[in-house]
Amino acid sequence: MRIYENLGTRITTRKGDSRSVKNVQDIIRMLKEIDPDRLPIFVARDLHKIPPVTFDHLDVTKILKELTSLRTEVTQMKLNTIAKSEITDIQNDMYFR
């Protein structure tokens, strides 16, 4: 099944010298207009054919920002857990006296 058939759209059959250019324009227009959730997800069948991702291809500053944010959130969660535990202990001490 062709992608445009699956998406419920039509591709105009063209003739002439400029048909390749117009076909590509039609495909680009279709991809821009279609809801992204309706587009198929492509995966690699042979993973060994995919080139490796090195640090040259990564945005290290974004990763460091996310890591810092995660550390802050984990610390805050720990503090909240400790505070809740202490409040529960104080309530239990007051209740049993």
Backbone atoms as SQL, in Angstrom:
CREATE TABLE atoms (id INTEGER PRIMARY KEY, chain TEXT, resi INTEGER, resn TEXT, atom TEXT, x REAL, y REAL, z REAL);
INSERT INTO atoms VALUES
  (1, 'A', 1, 'MET', 'N', 0.845, -1.172, 0.000),
  (2, 'A', 1, 'MET', 'CA', 0.000, 0.000, 0.000),
  (3, 'A', 1, 'MET', 'C', 0.894, 1.240, 0.000),
  (4, 'A', 2, 'ARG', 'N', 0.543, 2.201, -0.783),
  (5, 'A', 2, 'ARG', 'CA', 1.308, 3.431, -0.860),
  (6, 'A', 2, 'ARG', 'C', 0.904, 4.360, 0.269),
  (7, 'A', 3, 'ILE', 'N', 1.830, 5.223, 0.667),
  (8, 'A', 3, 'ILE', 'CA', 1.586, 6.093, 1.815),
  (9, 'A', 3, 'ILE', 'C', 0.393, 7.012, 1.587),
  (10, 'A', 4, 'TYR', 'N', 0.250, 7.557, 0.392),
  (11, 'A', 4, 'TYR', 'CA', -0.851, 8.483, 0.155),
  (12, 'A', 4, 'TYR', 'C', -2.194, 7.762, 0.159),
  (13, 'A', 5, 'GLU', 'N', -2.229, 6.481, -0.203),
  (14, 'A', 5, 'GLU', 'CA', -3.474, 5.721, -0.129),
  (15, 'A', 5, 'GLU', 'C', -3.858, 5.492, 1.325),
  (16, 'A', 6, 'ASN', 'N', -2.863, 5.216, 2.150),
  (17, 'A', 6, 'ASN', 'CA', -3.099, 4.989, 3.574),
  (18, 'A', 6, 'ASN', 'C', -3.588, 6.259, 4.268),
  (19, 'A', 7, 'LEU', 'N', -3.138, 7.404, 3.798),
  (20, 'A', 7, 'LEU', 'CA', -3.520, 8.672, 4.400),
  (21, 'A', 7, 'LEU', 'C', -4.813, 9.231, 3.835),
  (22, 'A', 8, 'GLY', 'N', -5.335, 8.611, 2.799),
  (23, 'A', 8, 'GLY', 'CA', -6.590, 9.063, 2.213),
  (24, 'A', 8, 'GLY', 'C', -6.426, 10.285, 1.327),
  (25, 'A', 9, 'THR', 'N', -5.259, 10.463, 0.753),
  (26, 'A', 9, 'THR', 'CA', -5.033, 11.590, -0.147),
  (27, 'A', 9, 'THR', 'C', -4.754, 11.070, -1.543),
  (28, 'A', 10, 'ARG', 'N', -4.713, 12.007, -2.492),
  (29, 'A', 10, 'ARG', 'CA', -4.457, 11.620, -3.879),
  (30, 'A', 10, 'ARG', 'C', -3.206, 12.310, -4.373),
  (31, 'A', 11, 'ILE', 'N', -2.476, 11.615, -5.196),
  (32, 'A', 11, 'ILE', 'CA', -1.336, 12.190, -5.897),
  (33, 'A', 11, 'ILE', 'C', -1.725, 12.268, -7.363),
  (34, 'A', 12, 'THR', 'N', -1.541, 13.429, -7.939),
  (35, 'A', 12, 'THR', 'CA', -1.867, 13.629, -9.351),
  (36, 'A', 12, 'THR', 'C', -0.811, 12.967, -10.210),
  (37, 'A', 13, 'THR', 'N', -1.254, 12.184, -11.185),
  (38, 'A', 13, 'THR', 'CA', -0.316, 11.586, -12.135),
  (39, 'A', 13, 'THR', 'C', 0.082, 12.652, -13.138),
  (40, 'A', 14, 'ARG', 'N', 1.378, 12.851, -13.276),
  (41, 'A', 14, 'ARG', 'CA', 1.873, 13.913, -14.130),
  (42, 'A', 14, 'ARG', 'C', 2.685, 13.336, -15.282),
  (43, 'A', 15, 'LYS', 'N', 2.731, 14.090, -16.350),
  (44, 'A', 15, 'LYS', 'CA', 3.541, 13.722, -17.506),
  (45, 'A', 15, 'LYS', 'C', 4.414, 14.909, -17.864),
  (46, 'A', 16, 'GLY', 'N', 5.499, 14.643, -18.505),
  (47, 'A', 16, 'GLY', 'CA', 6.359, 15.738, -18.940),
  (48, 'A', 16, 'GLY', 'C', 7.683, 15.763, -18.206),
  (49, 'A', 17, 'ASP', 'N', 8.476, 16.757, -18.567),
  (50, 'A', 17, 'ASP', 'CA', 9.831, 16.866, -18.039),
  (51, 'A', 17, 'ASP', 'C', 9.867, 17.263, -16.566),
  (52, 'A', 18, 'SER', 'N', 8.940, 18.073, -16.129),
  (53, 'A', 18, 'SER', 'CA', 8.994, 18.586, -14.762),
  (54, 'A', 18, 'SER', 'C', 8.188, 17.743, -13.777),
  (55, 'A', 19, 'ARG', 'N', 7.809, 16.533, -14.149),
  (56, 'A', 19, 'ARG', 'CA', 6.954, 15.733, -13.268),
  (57, 'A', 19, 'ARG', 'C', 7.657, 15.347, -11.983),
  (58, 'A', 20, 'SER', 'N', 8.956, 15.083, -12.029),
  (59, 'A', 20, 'SER', 'CA', 9.677, 14.705, -10.811),
  (60, 'A', 20, 'SER', 'C', 9.653, 15.831, -9.795),
  (61, 'A', 21, 'VAL', 'N', 9.896, 17.039, -10.249),
  (62, 'A', 21, 'VAL', 'CA', 9.888, 18.203, -9.359),
  (63, 'A', 21, 'VAL', 'C', 8.497, 18.408, -8.776),
  (64, 'A', 22, 'LYS', 'N', 7.477, 18.317, -9.604),
  (65, 'A', 22, 'LYS', 'CA', 6.108, 18.516, -9.135),
  (66, 'A', 22, 'LYS', 'C', 5.670, 17.389, -8.200),
  (67, 'A', 23, 'ASN', 'N', 6.121, 16.156, -8.459),
  (68, 'A', 23, 'ASN', 'CA', 5.806, 15.047, -7.558),
  (69, 'A', 23, 'ASN', 'C', 6.408, 15.278, -6.180),
  (70, 'A', 24, 'VAL', 'N', 7.642, 15.745, -6.156),
  (71, 'A', 24, 'VAL', 'CA', 8.290, 16.036, -4.870),
  (72, 'A', 24, 'VAL', 'C', 7.550, 17.164, -4.161),
  (73, 'A', 25, 'GLN', 'N', 7.138, 18.174, -4.889),
  (74, 'A', 25, 'GLN', 'CA', 6.369, 19.270, -4.292),
  (75, 'A', 25, 'GLN', 'C', 5.048, 18.761, -3.723),
  (76, 'A', 26, 'ASP', 'N', 4.384, 17.849, -4.450),
  (77, 'A', 26, 'ASP', 'CA', 3.138, 17.263, -3.957),
  (78, 'A', 26, 'ASP', 'C', 3.366, 16.490, -2.662),
  (79, 'A', 27, 'ILE', 'N', 4.443, 15.735, -2.602),
  (80, 'A', 27, 'ILE', 'CA', 4.742, 14.940, -1.405),
  (81, 'A', 27, 'ILE', 'C', 5.028, 15.855, -0.227),
  (82, 'A', 28, 'ILE', 'N', 5.815, 16.904, -0.442),
  (83, 'A', 28, 'ILE', 'CA', 6.125, 17.845, 0.640),
  (84, 'A', 28, 'ILE', 'C', 4.858, 18.541, 1.126),
  (85, 'A', 29, 'ARG', 'N', 4.013, 18.964, 0.205),
  (86, 'A', 29, 'ARG', 'CA', 2.750, 19.601, 0.576),
  (87, 'A', 29, 'ARG', 'C', 1.884, 18.640, 1.379),
  (88, 'A', 30, 'MET', 'N', 1.815, 17.384, 0.933),
  (89, 'A', 30, 'MET', 'CA', 1.009, 16.388, 1.630),
  (90, 'A', 30, 'MET', 'C', 1.531, 16.183, 3.057),
  (91, 'A', 31, 'LEU', 'N', 2.852, 16.098, 3.223),
  (92, 'A', 31, 'LEU', 'CA', 3.424, 15.885, 4.550),
  (93, 'A', 31, 'LEU', 'C', 3.177, 17.078, 5.470),
  (94, 'A', 32, 'LYS', 'N', 3.128, 18.276, 4.912),
  (95, 'A', 32, 'LYS', 'CA', 2.862, 19.460, 5.726),
  (96, 'A', 32, 'LYS', 'C', 1.400, 19.557, 6.122),
  (97, 'A', 33, 'GLU', 'N', 0.490, 19.097, 5.268),
  (98, 'A', 33, 'GLU', 'CA', -0.936, 19.254, 5.512),
  (99, 'A', 33, 'GLU', 'C', -1.534, 18.136, 6.365),
  (100, 'A', 34, 'ILE', 'N', -0.947, 16.963, 6.326),
  (101, 'A', 34, 'ILE', 'CA', -1.494, 15.811, 7.043),
  (102, 'A', 34, 'ILE', 'C', -1.195, 15.915, 8.529),
  (103, 'A', 35, 'ASP', 'N', -2.136, 15.472, 9.356),
  (104, 'A', 35, 'ASP', 'CA', -1.939, 15.419, 10.803),
  (105, 'A', 35, 'ASP', 'C', -0.761, 14.485, 11.106),
  (106, 'A', 36, 'PRO', 'N', 0.229, 14.918, 11.885),
  (107, 'A', 36, 'PRO', 'CA', 1.412, 14.092, 12.160),
  (108, 'A', 36, 'PRO', 'C', 1.084, 12.735, 12.792),
  (109, 'A', 37, 'ASP', 'N', -0.022, 12.661, 13.521),
  (110, 'A', 37, 'ASP', 'CA', -0.402, 11.384, 14.140),
  (111, 'A', 37, 'ASP', 'C', -0.816, 10.338, 13.116),
  (112, 'A', 38, 'ARG', 'N', -1.198, 10.784, 11.918),
  (113, 'A', 38, 'ARG', 'CA', -1.609, 9.839, 10.875),
  (114, 'A', 38, 'ARG', 'C', -0.436, 9.322, 10.050),
  (115, 'A', 39, 'LEU', 'N', 0.727, 9.953, 10.182),
  (116, 'A', 39, 'LEU', 'CA', 1.893, 9.535, 9.403),
  (117, 'A', 39, 'LEU', 'C', 2.481, 8.252, 9.983),
  (118, 'A', 40, 'PRO', 'N', 2.946, 7.367, 9.148),
  (119, 'A', 40, 'PRO', 'CA', 3.555, 6.131, 9.655),
  (120, 'A', 40, 'PRO', 'C', 4.910, 6.408, 10.289),
  (121, 'A', 41, 'ILE', 'N', 5.295, 5.520, 11.193),
  (122, 'A', 41, 'ILE', 'CA', 6.603, 5.609, 11.839),
  (123, 'A', 41, 'ILE', 'C', 7.495, 4.577, 11.173),
  (124, 'A', 42, 'PHE', 'N', 8.636, 5.030, 10.707),
  (125, 'A', 42, 'PHE', 'CA', 9.555, 4.131, 10.033),
  (126, 'A', 42, 'PHE', 'C', 10.635, 3.672, 11.003),
  (127, 'A', 43, 'VAL', 'N', 10.978, 2.415, 10.917),
  (128, 'A', 43, 'VAL', 'CA', 12.020, 1.854, 11.780),
  (129, 'A', 43, 'VAL', 'C', 13.056, 1.155, 10.918),
  (130, 'A', 44, 'ALA', 'N', 14.220, 0.938, 11.507),
  (131, 'A', 44, 'ALA', 'CA', 15.289, 0.254, 10.783),
  (132, 'A', 44, 'ALA', 'C', 15.176, -1.246, 11.007),
  (133, 'A', 45, 'ARG', 'N', 15.264, -1.998, 9.961),
  (134, 'A', 45, 'ARG', 'CA', 15.207, -3.448, 10.057),
  (135, 'A', 45, 'ARG', 'C', 16.572, -4.017, 10.438),
  (136, 'A', 46, 'ASP', 'N', 17.620, -3.468, 9.865),
  (137, 'A', 46, 'ASP', 'CA', 18.978, -3.917, 10.165),
  (138, 'A', 46, 'ASP', 'C', 19.710, -2.810, 10.912),
  (139, 'A', 47, 'LEU', 'N', 19.752, -2.918, 12.233),
  (140, 'A', 47, 'LEU', 'CA', 20.347, -1.852, 13.040),
  (141, 'A', 47, 'LEU', 'C', 21.838, -1.682, 12.787),
  (142, 'A', 48, 'HIS', 'N', 22.506, -2.737, 12.343),
  (143, 'A', 48, 'HIS', 'CA', 23.948, -2.616, 12.114),
  (144, 'A', 48, 'HIS', 'C', 24.260, -1.707, 10.917),
  (145, 'A', 49, 'LYS', 'N', 23.258, -1.408, 10.106),
  (146, 'A', 49, 'LYS', 'CA', 23.471, -0.520, 8.970),
  (147, 'A', 49, 'LYS', 'C', 23.351, 0.964, 9.343),
  (148, 'A', 50, 'ILE', 'N', 22.839, 1.244, 10.531),
  (149, 'A', 50, 'ILE', 'CA', 22.684, 2.622, 10.977),
  (150, 'A', 50, 'ILE', 'C', 24.029, 3.112, 11.520),
  (151, 'A', 51, 'PRO', 'N', 24.466, 4.291, 11.098),
  (152, 'A', 51, 'PRO', 'CA', 25.745, 4.792, 11.624),
  (153, 'A', 51, 'PRO', 'C', 25.632, 5.116, 13.108),
  (154, 'A', 52, 'PRO', 'N', 26.723, 4.952, 13.840),
  (155, 'A', 52, 'PRO', 'CA', 26.674, 5.233, 15.280),
  (156, 'A', 52, 'PRO', 'C', 26.503, 6.721, 15.557),
  (157, 'A', 53, 'VAL', 'N', 25.893, 7.029, 16.700),
  (158, 'A', 53, 'VAL', 'CA', 25.736, 8.412, 17.121),
  (159, 'A', 53, 'VAL', 'C', 26.874, 8.724, 18.078),
  (160, 'A', 54, 'THR', 'N', 27.656, 9.734, 17.751),
  (161, 'A', 54, 'THR', 'CA', 28.783, 10.119, 18.589),
  (162, 'A', 54, 'THR', 'C', 28.477, 11.447, 19.273),
  (163, 'A', 55, 'PHE', 'N', 29.377, 11.891, 20.145),
  (164, 'A', 55, 'PHE', 'CA', 29.169, 13.157, 20.845),
  (165, 'A', 55, 'PHE', 'C', 29.168, 14.343, 19.895),
  (166, 'A', 56, 'ASP', 'N', 29.709, 14.172, 18.716),
  (167, 'A', 56, 'ASP', 'CA', 29.680, 15.249, 17.732),
  (168, 'A', 56, 'ASP', 'C', 28.253, 15.553, 17.273),
  (169, 'A', 57, 'HIS', 'N', 27.366, 14.564, 17.408),
  (170, 'A', 57, 'HIS', 'CA', 25.989, 14.703, 16.936),
  (171, 'A', 57, 'HIS', 'C', 25.016, 15.071, 18.046),
  (172, 'A', 58, 'LEU', 'N', 25.501, 15.233, 19.281),
  (173, 'A', 58, 'LEU', 'CA', 24.628, 15.507, 20.413),
  (174, 'A', 58, 'LEU', 'C', 24.768, 16.947, 20.882),
  (175, 'A', 59, 'ASP', 'N', 23.692, 17.477, 21.428),
  (176, 'A', 59, 'ASP', 'CA', 23.719, 18.791, 22.051),
  (177, 'A', 59, 'ASP', 'C', 23.982, 18.568, 23.542),
  (178, 'A', 60, 'VAL', 'N', 25.244, 18.631, 23.920),
  (179, 'A', 60, 'VAL', 'CA', 25.653, 18.311, 25.289),
  (180, 'A', 60, 'VAL', 'C', 25.087, 19.326, 26.280),
  (181, 'A', 61, 'THR', 'N', 24.977, 20.582, 25.895),
  (182, 'A', 61, 'THR', 'CA', 24.437, 21.580, 26.824),
  (183, 'A', 61, 'THR', 'C', 22.988, 21.278, 27.182),
  (184, 'A', 62, 'LYS', 'N', 22.215, 20.805, 26.226),
  (185, 'A', 62, 'LYS', 'CA', 20.821, 20.452, 26.516),
  (186, 'A', 62, 'LYS', 'C', 20.760, 19.262, 27.474),
  (187, 'A', 63, 'ILE', 'N', 21.628, 18.286, 27.258),
  (188, 'A', 63, 'ILE', 'CA', 21.666, 17.117, 28.150),
  (189, 'A', 63, 'ILE', 'C', 22.048, 17.536, 29.559),
  (190, 'A', 64, 'LEU', 'N', 23.034, 18.438, 29.685),
  (191, 'A', 64, 'LEU', 'CA', 23.449, 18.913, 31.007),
  (192, 'A', 64, 'LEU', 'C', 22.334, 19.696, 31.693),
  (193, 'A', 65, 'LYS', 'N', 21.590, 20.505, 30.947),
  (194, 'A', 65, 'LYS', 'CA', 20.462, 21.234, 31.525),
  (195, 'A', 65, 'LYS', 'C', 19.401, 20.272, 32.042),
  (196, 'A', 66, 'GLU', 'N', 19.101, 19.251, 31.249),
  (197, 'A', 66, 'GLU', 'CA', 18.102, 18.265, 31.665),
  (198, 'A', 66, 'GLU', 'C', 18.581, 17.492, 32.888),
  (199, 'A', 67, 'LEU', 'N', 19.854, 17.155, 32.925),
  (200, 'A', 67, 'LEU', 'CA', 20.419, 16.446, 34.077),
  (201, 'A', 67, 'LEU', 'C', 20.331, 17.301, 35.335),
  (202, 'A', 68, 'THR', 'N', 20.643, 18.569, 35.220),
  (203, 'A', 68, 'THR', 'CA', 20.553, 19.477, 36.357),
  (204, 'A', 68, 'THR', 'C', 19.108, 19.599, 36.830),
  (205, 'A', 69, 'SER', 'N', 18.191, 19.705, 35.889),
  (206, 'A', 69, 'SER', 'CA', 16.780, 19.791, 36.232),
  (207, 'A', 69, 'SER', 'C', 16.308, 18.520, 36.943),
  (208, 'A', 70, 'LEU', 'N', 16.726, 17.378, 36.449),
  (209, 'A', 70, 'LEU', 'CA', 16.344, 16.104, 37.078),
  (210, 'A', 70, 'LEU', 'C', 16.906, 15.990, 38.486),
  (211, 'A', 71, 'ARG', 'N', 18.151, 16.415, 38.666),
  (212, 'A', 71, 'ARG', 'CA', 18.751, 16.375, 40.009),
  (213, 'A', 71, 'ARG', 'C', 17.969, 17.260, 40.977),
  (214, 'A', 72, 'THR', 'N', 17.575, 18.435, 40.521),
  (215, 'A', 72, 'THR', 'CA', 16.791, 19.338, 41.365),
  (216, 'A', 72, 'THR', 'C', 15.457, 18.710, 41.734),
  (217, 'A', 73, 'GLU', 'N', 14.802, 18.102, 40.779),
  (218, 'A', 73, 'GLU', 'CA', 13.516, 17.458, 41.048),
  (219, 'A', 73, 'GLU', 'C', 13.661, 16.297, 42.024),
  (220, 'A', 74, 'VAL', 'N', 14.695, 15.490, 41.868),
  (221, 'A', 74, 'VAL', 'CA', 14.907, 14.352, 42.772),
  (222, 'A', 74, 'VAL', 'C', 15.191, 14.852, 44.184),
  (223, 'A', 75, 'THR', 'N', 16.008, 15.891, 44.297),
  (224, 'A', 75, 'THR', 'CA', 16.300, 16.462, 45.612),
  (225, 'A', 75, 'THR', 'C', 15.034, 16.986, 46.257),
  (226, 'A', 76, 'GLN', 'N', 14.203, 17.674, 45.482),
  (227, 'A', 76, 'GLN', 'CA', 12.946, 18.199, 46.010),
  (228, 'A', 76, 'GLN', 'C', 12.023, 17.064, 46.441),
  (229, 'A', 77, 'MET', 'N', 11.973, 15.992, 45.668),
  (230, 'A', 77, 'MET', 'CA', 11.143, 14.838, 46.035),
  (231, 'A', 77, 'MET', 'C', 11.638, 14.212, 47.332),
  (232, 'A', 78, 'LYS', 'N', 12.957, 14.114, 47.489),
  (233, 'A', 78, 'LYS', 'CA', 13.521, 13.558, 48.726),
  (234, 'A', 78, 'LYS', 'C', 13.154, 14.428, 49.920),
  (235, 'A', 79, 'LEU', 'N', 13.291, 15.747, 49.773),
  (236, 'A', 79, 'LEU', 'CA', 12.952, 16.657, 50.861),
  (237, 'A', 79, 'LEU', 'C', 11.481, 16.569, 51.218),
  (238, 'A', 80, 'ASN', 'N', 10.623, 16.460, 50.214),
  (239, 'A', 80, 'ASN', 'CA', 9.180, 16.324, 50.470),
  (240, 'A', 80, 'ASN', 'C', 8.878, 15.030, 51.204),
  (241, 'A', 81, 'THR', 'N', 9.553, 13.953, 50.811),
  (242, 'A', 81, 'THR', 'CA', 9.334, 12.659, 51.459),
  (243, 'A', 81, 'THR', 'C', 9.792, 12.707, 52.906),
  (244, 'A', 82, 'ILE', 'N', 10.947, 13.311, 53.144),
  (245, 'A', 82, 'ILE', 'CA', 11.461, 13.423, 54.511),
  (246, 'A', 82, 'ILE', 'C', 10.526, 14.283, 55.351),
  (247, 'A', 83, 'ALA', 'N', 10.061, 15.392, 54.794),
  (248, 'A', 83, 'ALA', 'CA', 9.156, 16.283, 55.527),
  (249, 'A', 83, 'ALA', 'C', 7.848, 15.573, 55.861),
  (250, 'A', 84, 'LYS', 'N', 7.293, 14.839, 54.916),
  (251, 'A', 84, 'LYS', 'CA', 6.055, 14.097, 55.175),
  (252, 'A', 84, 'LYS', 'C', 6.266, 13.043, 56.245),
  (253, 'A', 85, 'SER', 'N', 7.403, 12.377, 56.198),
  (254, 'A', 85, 'SER', 'CA', 7.725, 11.354, 57.190),
  (255, 'A', 85, 'SER', 'C', 7.846, 11.967, 58.580),
  (256, 'A', 86, 'GLU', 'N', 8.510, 13.119, 58.677),
  (257, 'A', 86, 'GLU', 'CA', 8.663, 13.788, 59.971),
  (258, 'A', 86, 'GLU', 'C', 7.324, 14.266, 60.501),
  (259, 'A', 87, 'ILE', 'N', 6.475, 14.785, 59.618),
  (260, 'A', 87, 'ILE', 'CA', 5.145, 15.237, 60.046),
  (261, 'A', 87, 'ILE', 'C', 4.337, 14.056, 60.560),
  (262, 'A', 88, 'THR', 'N', 4.408, 12.930, 59.860),
  (263, 'A', 88, 'THR', 'CA', 3.694, 11.731, 60.290),
  (264, 'A', 88, 'THR', 'C', 4.215, 11.259, 61.642),
  (265, 'A', 89, 'ASP', 'N', 5.521, 11.287, 61.846),
  (266, 'A', 89, 'ASP', 'CA', 6.109, 10.883, 63.129),
  (267, 'A', 89, 'ASP', 'C', 5.638, 11.796, 64.254),
  (268, 'A', 90, 'ILE', 'N', 5.608, 13.102, 63.997),
  (269, 'A', 90, 'ILE', 'CA', 5.163, 14.055, 65.020),
  (270, 'A', 90, 'ILE', 'C', 3.688, 13.829, 65.330),
  (271, 'A', 91, 'GLN', 'N', 2.874, 13.606, 64.293),
  (272, 'A', 91, 'GLN', 'CA', 1.447, 13.363, 64.512),
  (273, 'A', 91, 'GLN', 'C', 1.247, 12.082, 65.320),
  (274, 'A', 92, 'ASN', 'N', 2.014, 11.039, 65.010),
  (275, 'A', 92, 'ASN', 'CA', 1.891, 9.778, 65.748),
  (276, 'A', 92, 'ASN', 'C', 2.309, 9.955, 67.209),
  (277, 'A', 93, 'ASP', 'N', 3.382, 10.731, 67.456),
  (278, 'A', 93, 'ASP', 'CA', 3.827, 10.978, 68.829),
  (279, 'A', 93, 'ASP', 'C', 2.753, 11.728, 69.607),
  (280, 'A', 94, 'MET', 'N', 2.127, 12.713, 68.981),
  (281, 'A', 94, 'MET', 'CA', 1.094, 13.499, 69.649),
  (282, 'A', 94, 'MET', 'C', -0.148, 12.658, 69.886),
  (283, 'A', 95, 'TYR', 'N', -0.469, 11.771, 68.988),
  (284, 'A', 95, 'TYR', 'CA', -1.670, 10.963, 69.083),
  (285, 'A', 95, 'TYR', 'C', -1.549, 9.922, 70.184),
  (286, 'A', 96, 'PHE', 'N', -0.376, 9.328, 70.329),
  (287, 'A', 96, 'PHE', 'CA', -0.186, 8.245, 71.287),
  (288, 'A', 96, 'PHE', 'C', 0.178, 8.745, 72.688),
  (289, 'A', 97, 'ARG', 'N', 0.311, 10.045, 72.903),
  (290, 'A', 97, 'ARG', 'CA', 0.635, 10.557, 74.248),
  (291, 'A', 97, 'ARG', 'C', -0.594, 10.785, 75.030);
